[in-house]
XYZ file of N, CA, C and O in Angstrom:
864
model
N 7.747 16.658 -11.757
C 8.148 16.104 -10.469
C 6.995 15.314 -9.857
O 5.833 15.652 -10.039
N 7.331 14.280 -9.094
C 6.307 13.494 -8.434
C 5.720 14.223 -7.241
O 6.297 15.174 -6.702
N 4.576 13.757 -6.813
C 3.873 14.349 -5.675
C 3.735 13.311 -4.575
O 3.518 12.126 -4.830
N 3.857 13.762 -3.328
C 3.650 12.909 -2.170
C 2.250 13.133 -1.618
O 1.792 14.279 -1.512
N 1.570 12.051 -1.269
C 0.206 12.116 -0.740
C 0.201 11.693 0.724
O 0.963 10.813 1.134
N -0.663 12.295 1.498
C -0.775 11.949 2.915
C -1.648 10.729 3.136
O -1.529 10.050 4.154
N -2.529 10.443 2.175
C -3.458 9.330 2.365
C -3.925 8.807 1.018
O -3.745 9.453 -0.022
N -4.551 7.637 1.041
C -5.110 7.033 -0.166
C -6.598 7.334 -0.177
O -7.399 6.680 0.498
N -6.980 8.349 -0.921
C -8.392 8.707 -0.990
C -8.668 9.442 -2.295
O -7.768 9.683 -3.098
N -9.929 9.761 -2.505
C -10.325 10.540 -3.671
C -9.901 9.908 -4.978
O -10.018 8.707 -5.200
N -9.386 10.752 -5.865
C -9.015 10.302 -7.202
C -7.885 9.278 -7.171
O -7.835 8.358 -7.995
N -6.974 9.419 -6.213
C -5.883 8.467 -6.085
C -6.414 7.071 -5.776
O -6.010 6.086 -6.391
N -7.325 6.981 -4.834
C -7.905 5.685 -4.487
C -8.688 5.102 -5.663
O -8.587 3.904 -5.963
N -9.445 5.928 -6.342
C -10.217 5.461 -7.483
C -9.309 4.897 -8.570
O -9.588 3.852 -9.167
N -8.205 5.585 -8.816
C -7.241 5.118 -9.810
C -6.664 3.760 -9.422
O -6.619 2.821 -10.226
N -6.223 3.617 -8.179
C -5.629 2.365 -7.715
C -6.623 1.210 -7.832
O -6.301 0.130 -8.332
N -7.830 1.421 -7.371
C -8.825 0.351 -7.358
C -9.241 -0.073 -8.755
O -9.723 -1.209 -8.945
N -9.077 0.804 -9.734
C -9.523 0.488 -11.092
C -8.495 -0.258 -11.925
O -8.832 -0.791 -12.989
N -7.237 -0.330 -11.463
C -6.204 -0.963 -12.279
C -6.323 -2.488 -12.229
O -6.477 -3.069 -11.158
N -6.234 -3.154 -13.376
C -6.385 -4.622 -13.406
C -5.146 -5.375 -12.960
O -5.198 -6.589 -12.767
N -4.019 -4.687 -12.798
C -2.787 -5.351 -12.374
C -1.959 -4.383 -11.547
O -1.997 -3.164 -11.765
N -1.243 -4.920 -10.547
C -0.261 -4.138 -9.804
C 0.930 -5.023 -9.512
O 0.926 -6.232 -9.788
N 1.981 -4.427 -8.966
C 3.230 -5.144 -8.746
C 3.676 -4.975 -7.295
O 3.471 -3.925 -6.690
N 4.303 -6.040 -6.747
C 4.837 -5.980 -5.397
C 6.340 -6.220 -5.449
O 6.815 -7.078 -6.206
N 7.089 -5.462 -4.655
C 8.540 -5.614 -4.583
C 8.954 -5.778 -3.130
O 8.534 -5.001 -2.267
N 9.780 -6.804 -2.867
C 10.295 -7.069 -1.527
C 11.731 -7.570 -1.648
O 12.186 -7.942 -2.729
N 12.431 -7.585 -0.504
C 13.800 -8.096 -0.493
C 14.150 -8.535 0.919
O 13.632 -7.992 1.895
N 15.053 -9.505 1.050
C 15.532 -9.887 2.372
C 16.530 -8.861 2.895
O 16.982 -7.974 2.162
N 16.889 -8.965 4.162
C 17.860 -8.047 4.753
C 19.268 -8.326 4.250
O 20.101 -7.421 4.187
N 19.557 -9.559 3.891
C 20.890 -9.928 3.431
C 21.295 -9.105 2.212
O 20.510 -8.942 1.273
N 22.528 -8.621 2.210
C 23.013 -7.796 1.098
C 23.057 -8.559 -0.214
O 22.952 -7.965 -1.293
N 23.222 -9.871 -0.158
C 23.267 -10.668 -1.379
C 22.002 -11.500 -1.560
O 21.982 -12.461 -2.328
N 20.934 -11.137 -0.849
C 19.669 -11.855 -0.965
C 18.961 -11.565 -2.274
O 19.284 -10.623 -2.993
N 17.968 -12.376 -2.583
C 17.243 -12.288 -3.850
C 16.095 -11.287 -3.755
O 15.156 -11.466 -2.973
N 16.174 -10.227 -4.546
C 15.074 -9.260 -4.635
C 13.933 -9.903 -5.405
O 14.147 -10.583 -6.412
N 12.702 -9.697 -4.938
C 11.547 -10.305 -5.600
C 10.590 -9.234 -6.124
O 10.303 -8.249 -5.434
N 10.116 -9.436 -7.343
C 9.124 -8.550 -7.962
C 8.033 -9.429 -8.547
O 8.317 -10.317 -9.349
N 6.775 -9.182 -8.134
C 5.673 -10.041 -8.566
C 4.526 -9.224 -9.139
O 4.160 -8.190 -8.575
N 3.918 -9.684 -10.255
C 2.676 -9.081 -10.738
C 1.485 -9.698 -10.012
O 1.488 -10.877 -9.683
N 0.480 -8.893 -9.752
C -0.738 -9.358 -9.091
C -1.947 -8.927 -9.925
O -2.045 -7.783 -10.351
N -2.869 -9.873 -10.127
C -4.076 -9.571 -10.871
C -5.282 -10.220 -10.226
O -5.335 -10.380 -9.002
N -6.252 -10.610 -11.028
C -7.521 -11.216 -10.640
C -8.445 -10.176 -9.993
O -8.203 -9.722 -8.872
N -9.479 -9.835 -10.713
C -10.435 -8.828 -10.270
C -11.015 -9.174 -8.908
O -11.448 -10.295 -8.674
N -11.007 -8.199 -8.010
C -11.585 -8.382 -6.688
C -10.609 -8.837 -5.626
O -10.986 -8.973 -4.460
N -9.337 -9.061 -5.984
C -8.366 -9.591 -5.022
C -7.573 -8.510 -4.302
O -6.687 -8.826 -3.501
N -7.885 -7.244 -4.566
C -7.224 -6.114 -3.906
C -8.280 -5.235 -3.259
O -9.373 -5.058 -3.789
N -7.944 -4.654 -2.095
C -8.894 -3.779 -1.401
C -8.155 -2.677 -0.660
O -7.074 -2.892 -0.109
N -8.736 -1.481 -0.663
C -8.283 -0.389 0.190
C -9.071 -0.500 1.492
O -10.295 -0.381 1.493
N -8.384 -0.743 2.592
C -9.055 -0.939 3.878
C -9.350 0.377 4.579
O -10.381 0.531 5.225
N -8.414 1.319 4.485
C -8.643 2.672 4.999
C -7.652 3.591 4.308
O -6.984 3.189 3.354
N -7.503 4.820 4.772
C -6.706 5.812 4.062
C -5.214 5.511 4.030
O -4.479 6.092 3.234
N -4.753 4.607 4.889
C -3.337 4.264 4.915
C -3.081 2.760 4.836
O -1.939 2.334 4.969
N -4.127 1.980 4.621
C -3.974 0.524 4.655
C -4.631 -0.123 3.452
O -5.787 0.177 3.132
N -3.890 -0.998 2.781
C -4.433 -1.771 1.670
C -4.159 -3.243 1.938
O -3.372 -3.596 2.824
N -4.806 -4.102 1.183
C -4.613 -5.547 1.356
C -4.874 -6.250 0.031
O -5.619 -5.752 -0.818
N -4.242 -7.409 -0.124
C -4.533 -8.238 -1.293
C -4.487 -9.703 -0.897
O -3.863 -10.088 0.098
N -5.168 -10.532 -1.677
C -5.231 -11.968 -1.437
C -4.006 -12.644 -2.053
O -3.694 -12.417 -3.225
N -3.337 -13.453 -1.259
C -2.169 -14.187 -1.725
C -2.593 -15.610 -2.056
O -2.945 -16.387 -1.164
N -2.570 -15.944 -3.339
C -3.093 -17.213 -3.800
C -1.983 -18.251 -4.005
O -0.788 -17.947 -3.954
N -2.406 -19.478 -4.273
C -1.488 -20.598 -4.473
C -0.513 -20.313 -5.607
O -0.854 -19.709 -6.623
N 0.721 -20.774 -5.401
C 1.750 -20.637 -6.411
C 2.957 -21.484 -6.044
O 2.970 -22.147 -5.004
N 3.970 -21.443 -6.884
C 5.146 -22.296 -6.704
C 6.205 -21.681 -5.803
O 7.210 -22.327 -5.495
N 6.016 -20.422 -5.398
C 6.977 -19.738 -4.549
C 6.232 -18.945 -3.478
O 5.012 -18.757 -3.559
N 6.989 -18.473 -2.500
C 6.414 -17.633 -1.448
C 7.438 -16.592 -1.015
O 7.644 -16.355 0.169
N 8.083 -15.967 -1.990
C 9.139 -15.004 -1.687
C 8.602 -13.790 -0.929
O 9.210 -13.333 0.046
N 7.468 -13.251 -1.380
C 6.913 -12.072 -0.710
C 6.591 -12.384 0.747
O 6.923 -11.609 1.655
N 5.948 -13.511 0.983
C 5.618 -13.911 2.351
C 6.887 -14.029 3.192
O 6.960 -13.535 4.327
N 7.915 -14.673 2.652
C 9.152 -14.868 3.405
C 9.813 -13.543 3.753
O 10.270 -13.337 4.883
N 9.877 -12.639 2.796
C 10.512 -11.351 3.059
C 9.723 -10.538 4.087
O 10.320 -9.890 4.959
N 8.400 -10.576 3.982
C 7.586 -9.833 4.941
C 7.726 -10.410 6.341
O 7.739 -9.665 7.331
N 7.808 -11.713 6.444
C 7.989 -12.327 7.765
C 9.335 -11.928 8.369
O 9.458 -11.799 9.596
N 10.342 -11.719 7.523
C 11.653 -11.350 8.038
C 11.750 -9.870 8.402
O 12.271 -9.508 9.460
N 11.262 -8.975 7.509
C 11.535 -7.550 7.721
C 10.364 -6.610 7.435
O 10.423 -5.445 7.786
N 9.308 -7.088 6.780
C 8.102 -6.288 6.588
C 8.136 -5.253 5.485
O 7.109 -4.634 5.190
N 9.271 -5.034 4.839
C 9.365 -3.979 3.830
C 8.686 -4.405 2.525
O 8.886 -5.513 2.056
N 7.923 -3.487 1.940
C 7.252 -3.798 0.676
C 6.919 -2.506 -0.059
O 6.657 -1.470 0.565
N 6.946 -2.570 -1.372
C 6.461 -1.482 -2.225
C 5.443 -2.062 -3.199
O 5.691 -3.101 -3.815
N 4.303 -1.391 -3.308
C 3.290 -1.732 -4.301
C 3.313 -0.666 -5.386
O 3.466 0.519 -5.091
N 3.123 -1.082 -6.643
C 3.129 -0.125 -7.745
C 1.986 -0.401 -8.717
O 1.730 -1.548 -9.080
N 1.309 0.675 -9.118
C 0.286 0.635 -10.149
C 0.721 1.583 -11.258
O 1.301 2.646 -10.989
N 0.450 1.241 -12.515
C 0.721 2.163 -13.610
C -0.430 2.110 -14.604
O -1.087 1.081 -14.771
N -0.676 3.248 -15.225
C -1.781 3.364 -16.179
C -1.338 2.866 -17.547
O -0.419 3.421 -18.143
N -1.989 1.815 -18.031
C -1.763 1.339 -19.390
C -2.793 1.928 -20.355
O -2.658 1.806 -21.563
N -3.829 2.539 -19.812
C -4.847 3.223 -20.599
C -5.101 4.591 -19.978
O -4.882 4.793 -18.785
N -5.572 5.538 -20.777
C -5.858 6.863 -20.264
C -4.612 7.672 -19.997
O -3.518 7.350 -20.477
N -4.723 8.740 -19.202
C -3.563 9.592 -18.901
C -2.455 8.803 -18.218
O -2.727 7.899 -17.433
N -1.197 9.125 -18.511
C -0.087 8.385 -17.900
C 0.037 8.685 -16.414
O -0.141 9.820 -15.975
N 0.350 7.654 -15.642
C 0.553 7.824 -14.204
C 1.160 6.560 -13.619
O 0.884 5.450 -14.086
N 1.993 6.753 -12.622
C 2.515 5.650 -11.810
C 2.289 6.027 -10.355
O 2.569 7.155 -9.946
N 1.767 5.106 -9.569
C 1.556 5.328 -8.138
C 2.271 4.226 -7.367
O 2.137 3.040 -7.695
N 3.029 4.638 -6.363
C 3.717 3.674 -5.491
C 3.303 3.895 -4.043
O 3.214 5.031 -3.580
N 3.080 2.781 -3.355
C 2.866 2.792 -1.913
C 4.026 2.037 -1.281
O 4.190 0.835 -1.491
N 4.871 2.771 -0.550
C 5.980 2.178 0.183
C 5.513 1.985 1.622
O 4.978 2.912 2.243
N 5.705 0.791 2.164
C 5.201 0.589 3.512
C 5.685 -0.679 4.170
O 6.709 -1.266 3.784
N 4.916 -1.086 5.165
C 5.208 -2.290 5.939
C 4.079 -3.282 5.724
O 2.905 -2.936 5.847
N 4.450 -4.506 5.390
C 3.457 -5.518 5.089
C 3.492 -6.663 6.077
O 4.522 -6.942 6.708
N 2.351 -7.336 6.193
C 2.229 -8.495 7.071
C 1.354 -9.546 6.407
O 0.234 -9.235 5.984
N 1.816 -10.798 6.293
C 0.938 -11.852 5.809
C 0.059 -12.368 6.951
O 0.567 -12.790 7.994
N -1.244 -12.306 6.758
C -2.195 -12.819 7.748
C -2.635 -14.201 7.266
O -3.253 -14.329 6.198
N -2.315 -15.227 8.045
C -2.550 -16.592 7.608
C -3.931 -17.099 8.029
O -4.634 -16.472 8.820
N -4.296 -18.248 7.497
C -5.646 -18.798 7.667
C -6.056 -18.994 9.129
O -7.240 -18.895 9.460
N -5.100 -19.299 9.994
C -5.436 -19.556 11.394
C -5.350 -18.307 12.267
O -5.488 -18.385 13.481
N -5.139 -17.148 11.656
C -5.107 -15.891 12.398
C -6.544 -15.459 12.709
O -7.415 -15.539 11.838
N -6.853 -15.009 13.934
C -8.217 -14.586 14.276
C -8.745 -13.460 13.389
O -9.963 -13.295 13.257
N -7.860 -12.701 12.752
C -8.286 -11.596 11.887
C -8.668 -12.040 10.482
O -9.224 -11.242 9.705
N -8.357 -13.285 10.134
C -8.455 -13.724 8.745
C -9.879 -13.594 8.191
O -10.080 -13.053 7.095
N -10.876 -14.070 8.918
C -12.249 -14.080 8.398
C -12.772 -12.672 8.154
O -13.421 -12.400 7.136
N -12.503 -11.762 9.088
C -12.964 -10.387 8.909
C -12.268 -9.718 7.735
O -12.893 -8.961 6.981
N -10.986 -9.987 7.570
C -10.280 -9.439 6.419
C -10.814 -10.017 5.117
O -10.997 -9.297 4.124
N -11.079 -11.309 5.097
C -11.577 -11.953 3.883
C -12.912 -11.359 3.440
O -13.211 -11.289 2.240
N -13.700 -10.896 4.403
C -14.990 -10.281 4.077
C -14.841 -8.981 3.291
O -15.810 -8.507 2.692
N -13.644 -8.415 3.261
C -13.406 -7.182 2.510
C -13.188 -7.449 1.019
O -12.961 -6.506 0.262
N -13.291 -8.720 0.607
C -13.074 -9.085 -0.797
C -14.289 -9.851 -1.334
O -14.170 -11.012 -1.750
N -15.461 -9.228 -1.356
C -16.670 -9.965 -1.726
C -16.818 -10.219 -3.219
O -17.672 -11.005 -3.618
N -15.999 -9.594 -4.044
C -16.171 -9.716 -5.493
C -15.400 -10.877 -6.104
O -15.359 -11.003 -7.323
N -14.793 -11.725 -5.278
C -14.028 -12.852 -5.807
C -14.261 -14.066 -4.917
O -14.422 -13.931 -3.700
N -14.274 -15.235 -5.535
C -14.392 -16.480 -4.781
C -12.990 -17.016 -4.512
O -12.354 -17.569 -5.414
N -12.477 -16.869 -3.298
C -11.089 -17.283 -3.041
C -10.899 -18.791 -3.028
O -9.774 -19.268 -3.176
N -11.975 -19.549 -2.875
C -11.838 -21.009 -2.808
C -11.362 -21.597 -4.132
O -10.812 -22.700 -4.159
N -11.576 -20.884 -5.208
C -11.153 -21.382 -6.524
C -9.674 -21.139 -6.800
O -9.155 -21.603 -7.815
N -9.003 -20.422 -5.916
C -7.628 -20.014 -6.205
C -6.621 -20.465 -5.154
O -5.467 -20.048 -5.200
N -7.026 -21.306 -4.202
C -6.084 -21.782 -3.206
C -5.551 -20.672 -2.322
O -4.331 -20.547 -2.137
N -6.436 -19.883 -1.755
C -6.024 -18.769 -0.911
C -5.188 -19.267 0.265
O -5.594 -20.145 1.007
N -4.017 -18.680 0.447
C -3.123 -19.119 1.517
C -2.832 -18.026 2.542
O -2.427 -18.326 3.665
N -3.037 -16.749 2.184
C -2.798 -15.656 3.122
C -3.446 -14.388 2.588
O -3.808 -14.300 1.403
N -3.599 -13.400 3.458
C -4.013 -12.057 3.072
C -2.885 -11.118 3.489
O -2.503 -11.082 4.659
N -2.327 -10.417 2.535
C -1.224 -9.502 2.820
C -1.795 -8.115 3.091
O -2.489 -7.541 2.247
N -1.505 -7.591 4.271
C -1.975 -6.268 4.688
C -0.785 -5.321 4.697
O 0.261 -5.629 5.285
N -0.927 -4.175 4.043
C 0.164 -3.217 3.900
C -0.246 -1.877 4.484
O -1.282 -1.314 4.104
N 0.564 -1.359 5.396
C 0.365 -0.029 5.958
C 1.342 0.927 5.289
O 2.564 0.697 5.296
N 0.829 2.003 4.710
C 1.648 2.924 3.922
C 2.502 3.821 4.809
O 2.014 4.402 5.777
N 3.784 3.941 4.459
C 4.685 4.920 5.060
C 4.887 6.111 4.130
O 5.105 7.232 4.582
N 4.853 5.853 2.821
C 5.086 6.882 1.815
C 4.234 6.566 0.601
O 4.258 5.438 0.102
N 3.496 7.564 0.108
C 2.616 7.397 -1.054
C 3.037 8.444 -2.084
O 2.986 9.646 -1.809
N 3.448 8.001 -3.272
C 3.969 8.931 -4.285
C 3.432 8.578 -5.663
O 3.114 7.433 -5.950
N 3.340 9.591 -6.510
C 3.071 9.341 -7.924
C 4.202 9.921 -8.759
O 4.959 10.784 -8.314
N 4.339 9.393 -9.983
C 5.263 9.930 -10.970
C 4.568 9.895 -12.325
O 3.455 9.384 -12.461
N 5.259 10.398 -13.354
C 4.576 10.701 -14.610
C 4.099 9.478 -15.380
O 2.993 9.471 -15.914
N 4.923 8.461 -15.527
C 4.540 7.315 -16.339
C 4.553 7.579 -17.829
O 3.915 6.854 -18.594
N 5.293 8.569 -18.277
C 5.292 8.928 -19.694
C 5.821 7.814 -20.592
O 5.470 7.739 -21.768
N 6.678 6.950 -20.076
C 7.277 5.892 -20.901
C 6.512 4.577 -20.830
O 6.890 3.613 -21.497
N 5.446 4.519 -20.051
C 4.638 3.306 -19.968
C 3.763 3.211 -21.223
O 3.036 4.152 -21.541
N 3.794 2.097 -21.949
C 3.045 2.019 -23.202
C 1.541 1.901 -22.989
O 1.075 1.493 -21.921
N 0.778 2.250 -24.012
C -0.655 1.983 -24.030
C -0.875 0.489 -24.301
O -0.350 -0.063 -25.263
N -1.637 -0.150 -23.439
C -2.004 -1.544 -23.647
C -3.434 -1.733 -23.190
O -3.863 -1.144 -22.190
N -4.184 -2.561 -23.909
C -5.603 -2.751 -23.614
C -5.813 -3.959 -22.712
O -5.257 -5.039 -22.957
N -6.612 -3.767 -21.667
C -7.018 -4.883 -20.807
C -8.209 -5.578 -21.453
O -9.211 -4.946 -21.779
N -8.116 -6.889 -21.639
C -9.201 -7.648 -22.244
C -10.017 -8.412 -21.205
O -11.230 -8.289 -21.148
N -9.361 -9.214 -20.396
C -10.067 -10.009 -19.390
C -9.046 -10.673 -18.484
O -7.875 -10.819 -18.833
N -9.493 -11.100 -17.300
C -8.650 -11.921 -16.444
C -8.455 -13.295 -17.089
O -9.363 -13.823 -17.729
N -7.293 -13.889 -16.912
C -7.088 -15.269 -17.328
C -7.862 -16.182 -16.363
O -7.927 -15.913 -15.165
N -8.409 -17.268 -16.902
C -9.146 -18.206 -16.049
C -8.314 -19.422 -15.662
O -8.788 -20.326 -14.981
N -7.027 -19.445 -16.048
C -6.194 -20.624 -15.846
C -5.912 -20.894 -14.373
O -5.874 -22.056 -13.942
N -5.689 -19.849 -13.580
C -5.374 -20.059 -12.174
C -6.547 -20.712 -11.451
O -6.377 -21.679 -10.692
N -7.752 -20.197 -11.696
C -8.932 -20.776 -11.078
C -9.172 -22.213 -11.516
O -9.533 -23.072 -10.701
N -8.976 -22.494 -12.794
C -9.158 -23.861 -13.289
C -8.149 -24.818 -12.657
O -8.482 -25.975 -12.359
N -6.919 -24.326 -12.452
C -5.887 -25.189 -11.882
C -6.148 -25.514 -10.412
O -6.029 -26.661 -9.978
N -6.522 -24.516 -9.614
C -6.588 -24.733 -8.171
C -7.996 -24.964 -7.634
O -8.142 -25.343 -6.468
N -9.009 -24.813 -8.446
C -10.377 -25.073 -7.983
C -10.580 -26.546 -7.643
O -11.451 -26.886 -6.836
N -9.787 -27.412 -8.225
C -9.948 -28.849 -7.970
C -9.234 -29.309 -6.700
O -9.326 -30.481 -6.320
N -8.533 -28.403 -6.024
C -7.802 -28.763 -4.813
C -8.657 -28.520 -3.566
O -9.405 -27.543 -3.496
N -8.537 -29.410 -2.593
C -9.093 -29.141 -1.276
C -7.935 -28.806 -0.336
O -6.777 -28.748 -0.758
N -8.238 -28.571 0.939
C -7.179 -28.158 1.853
C -6.075 -29.206 1.963
O -4.887 -28.871 2.043
N -6.442 -30.473 1.951
C -5.451 -31.538 2.095
C -4.532 -31.619 0.880
O -3.301 -31.678 1.010
N -5.127 -31.609 -0.315
C -4.304 -31.716 -1.516
C -3.497 -30.437 -1.749
O -2.382 -30.478 -2.270
N -4.049 -29.290 -1.331
C -3.318 -28.037 -1.473
C -2.102 -28.026 -0.556
O -1.014 -27.581 -0.945
N -2.265 -28.537 0.658
C -1.135 -28.644 1.570
C -0.057 -29.548 0.984
O 1.144 -29.244 1.061
N -0.462 -30.657 0.370
C 0.498 -31.565 -0.258
C 1.221 -30.886 -1.411
O 2.428 -31.082 -1.616
N 0.495 -30.077 -2.187
C 1.098 -29.334 -3.299
C 2.172 -28.378 -2.794
O 3.284 -28.326 -3.332
N 1.845 -27.628 -1.729
C 2.815 -26.685 -1.180
C 4.021 -27.414 -0.579
O 5.159 -26.966 -0.710
N 3.779 -28.536 0.072
C 4.846 -29.260 0.744
C 5.897 -29.786 -0.235
O 7.098 -29.797 0.065
N 5.460 -30.183 -1.420
C 6.416 -30.756 -2.373
C 7.179 -29.694 -3.167
O 8.165 -30.023 -3.842
N 6.755 -28.427 -3.060
C 7.461 -27.357 -3.751
C 8.686 -26.936 -2.941
O 8.640 -26.831 -1.724
N 9.797 -26.658 -3.634
C 11.042 -26.335 -2.947
C 11.015 -24.977 -2.252
O 11.697 -24.791 -1.244
N 10.251 -24.019 -2.799
C 10.358 -22.654 -2.292
C 8.997 -22.065 -1.920
O 8.656 -20.950 -2.304
N 8.232 -22.845 -1.159
C 6.998 -22.353 -0.550
C 7.177 -22.272 0.965
O 6.949 -21.229 1.575
N 7.607 -23.349 1.585
C 7.876 -23.329 3.031
C 9.121 -22.527 3.358
O 9.240 -21.966 4.456
N 10.057 -22.458 2.414
C 11.252 -21.631 2.569
C 11.489 -20.857 1.278
O 11.124 -21.307 0.189
N 12.122 -19.694 1.410
C 12.377 -18.850 0.249
C 13.598 -19.335 -0.524
O 14.293 -20.275 -0.122
N 13.905 -18.664 -1.627
C 15.096 -18.981 -2.408
C 16.365 -18.826 -1.582
O 17.376 -19.479 -1.843
N 16.317 -17.952 -0.575
C 17.471 -17.708 0.287
C 17.383 -18.450 1.611
O 18.177 -18.206 2.518
N 16.397 -19.358 1.748
C 16.293 -20.163 2.948
C 15.525 -19.539 4.099
O 15.555 -20.054 5.217
N 14.815 -18.450 3.853
C 14.010 -17.811 4.899
C 12.690 -18.565 5.077
O 12.168 -19.143 4.118
N 12.102 -18.549 6.271
C 10.791 -19.180 6.473
C 9.730 -18.529 5.590
O 9.605 -17.302 5.551
N 8.990 -19.344 4.855
C 7.949 -18.840 3.963
C 6.567 -19.148 4.500
O 6.221 -18.749 5.607
N 5.777 -19.875 3.716
C 4.421 -20.218 4.131
C 4.467 -21.266 5.238
O 5.044 -22.342 5.044
N 3.846 -20.998 6.395
C 3.831 -22.017 7.451
C 2.986 -23.223 7.032
O 1.858 -23.065 6.561
N 3.556 -24.394 7.200
C 2.864 -25.642 6.876
C 2.880 -26.549 8.095
O 3.797 -26.466 8.917
N 1.901 -27.435 8.289
C 0.783 -27.735 7.388
C -0.208 -26.579 7.265
O -0.362 -25.776 8.179
N -0.877 -26.525 6.126
C -1.814 -25.460 5.829
C -3.081 -25.624 6.665
O -3.729 -26.668 6.607
N -3.456 -24.612 7.467
C -4.698 -24.722 8.241
C -5.925 -24.700 7.329
O -5.859 -24.214 6.195
N -7.051 -25.238 7.784
C -8.294 -25.126 7.005
C -8.646 -23.662 6.773
O -8.327 -22.797 7.590
N -9.291 -23.385 5.671
C -9.651 -22.003 5.339
C -11.008 -21.648 5.930
O -12.014 -22.274 5.592
N -11.085 -20.646 6.817
C -12.376 -20.205 7.338
C -13.144 -19.427 6.289
O -12.560 -18.874 5.353
N -14.433 -19.393 6.432
C -15.268 -18.627 5.518
C -15.283 -17.169 5.939
O -15.118 -16.841 7.113
N -15.500 -16.233 4.986
C -15.601 -14.819 5.364
C -16.811 -14.580 6.247
O -17.802 -15.309 6.192
N -16.744 -13.544 7.074
C -17.835 -13.257 7.993
C -19.052 -12.687 7.289
O -20.157 -12.785 7.773
N -18.867 -12.062 6.126
C -19.976 -11.575 5.298
C -19.631 -11.838 3.849
O -18.486 -12.080 3.505
N -20.634 -11.768 2.972
C -20.376 -12.040 1.553
C -21.326 -11.248 0.669
O -22.006 -11.783 -0.184
N -21.368 -9.941 0.868
C -22.217 -9.089 0.054
C -21.481 -8.702 -1.211
O -20.425 -8.081 -1.155
N -22.005 -9.082 -2.409
C -21.297 -8.754 -3.643
C -21.225 -7.251 -3.866
O -22.110 -6.508 -3.460
N -20.159 -6.823 -4.495
C -20.023 -5.428 -4.887
C -19.689 -5.394 -6.361
O -19.107 -6.330 -6.906
N -20.055 -4.304 -7.071
C -19.750 -4.233 -8.499
C -18.257 -4.138 -8.747
O -17.503 -3.597 -7.933
N -17.818 -4.677 -9.894
C -16.421 -4.575 -10.289
C -16.091 -3.139 -10.643
O -16.861 -2.470 -11.335
N -14.955 -2.572 -10.165
C -14.604 -1.201 -10.484
C -14.412 -1.013 -11.979
O -13.961 -1.907 -12.687
N -14.728 0.167 -12.467
C -14.523 0.508 -13.864
C -13.295 1.415 -13.974
O -12.923 2.065 -13.009
N -12.647 1.438 -15.147
C -11.457 2.274 -15.297
C -11.742 3.712 -14.895
O -12.808 4.256 -15.166
N -10.740 4.328 -14.263
C -10.918 5.684 -13.743
C -9.796 6.578 -14.253
O -8.732 6.108 -14.630
N -10.032 7.892 -14.259
C -8.962 8.805 -14.677
C -7.758 8.653 -13.759
O -7.884 8.420 -12.567
N -6.576 8.797 -14.346
C -5.352 8.743 -13.549
C -5.151 10.045 -12.815
O -5.740 11.065 -13.161
N -4.309 10.034 -11.776
C -3.907 11.307 -11.165
C -3.276 12.193 -12.214
O -2.791 11.731 -13.235
N -3.281 13.478 -11.965
C -2.744 14.417 -12.925
C -1.305 14.061 -13.280
O -0.499 13.808 -12.371
N -0.942 13.976 -14.568
C 0.414 13.606 -14.963
C 1.438 14.571 -14.374
O 1.200 15.779 -14.271
N 2.624 14.009 -14.016
C 3.684 14.827 -13.443
C 4.989 14.488 -14.130
O 5.259 13.348 -14.474
N 5.829 15.503 -14.338
C 7.127 15.284 -14.951
C 7.998 14.455 -14.045
O 7.954 14.577 -12.829
N 8.838 13.593 -14.625
C 9.798 12.834 -13.838
C 9.427 11.402 -13.688
O 8.374 10.965 -14.012
């Protein structure tokens, strides 16, 4: 059986921070709306802010479904699973908010991600998630797979963009300013990106033991 946690700390936090990939799930309120599931990677783009709050950097892409759904209703689930070591799946169910470049909180939040250069990836928002429910399950059916390295393609693609050309890129995409279901997505024109308030490098996390395996 799975276990419910009151907070993200200790071994649970270590496990989450060490995973090279996680997944986000959101949906609109409409009964026939498009459910969205996205993989998230890139070392240094995720952070635990406190025992009930996590955040990740939302980079340039051809869609903005997660942003649109969060702007409409705030519901989000994050999931991590162990591809190496003991089997485990951890989910954080909560409420999310996209913090955009012109938000007064943006620079301070960006300082919580010192291990990655966001300018190379077309950073467009920081998604902050407050946990309502934290659970683990066994993960017995998740296969063993080896992490080799982050792909460098995203950085190579968007490092050549400045704020003006990035705004033009987003504007010409059909589902960045609006979602697949017509919900408001990324607000455009794109504001200039402020620099983080601090930039002290931190070491990259190393793989950590998973939470104790649980049936179910």
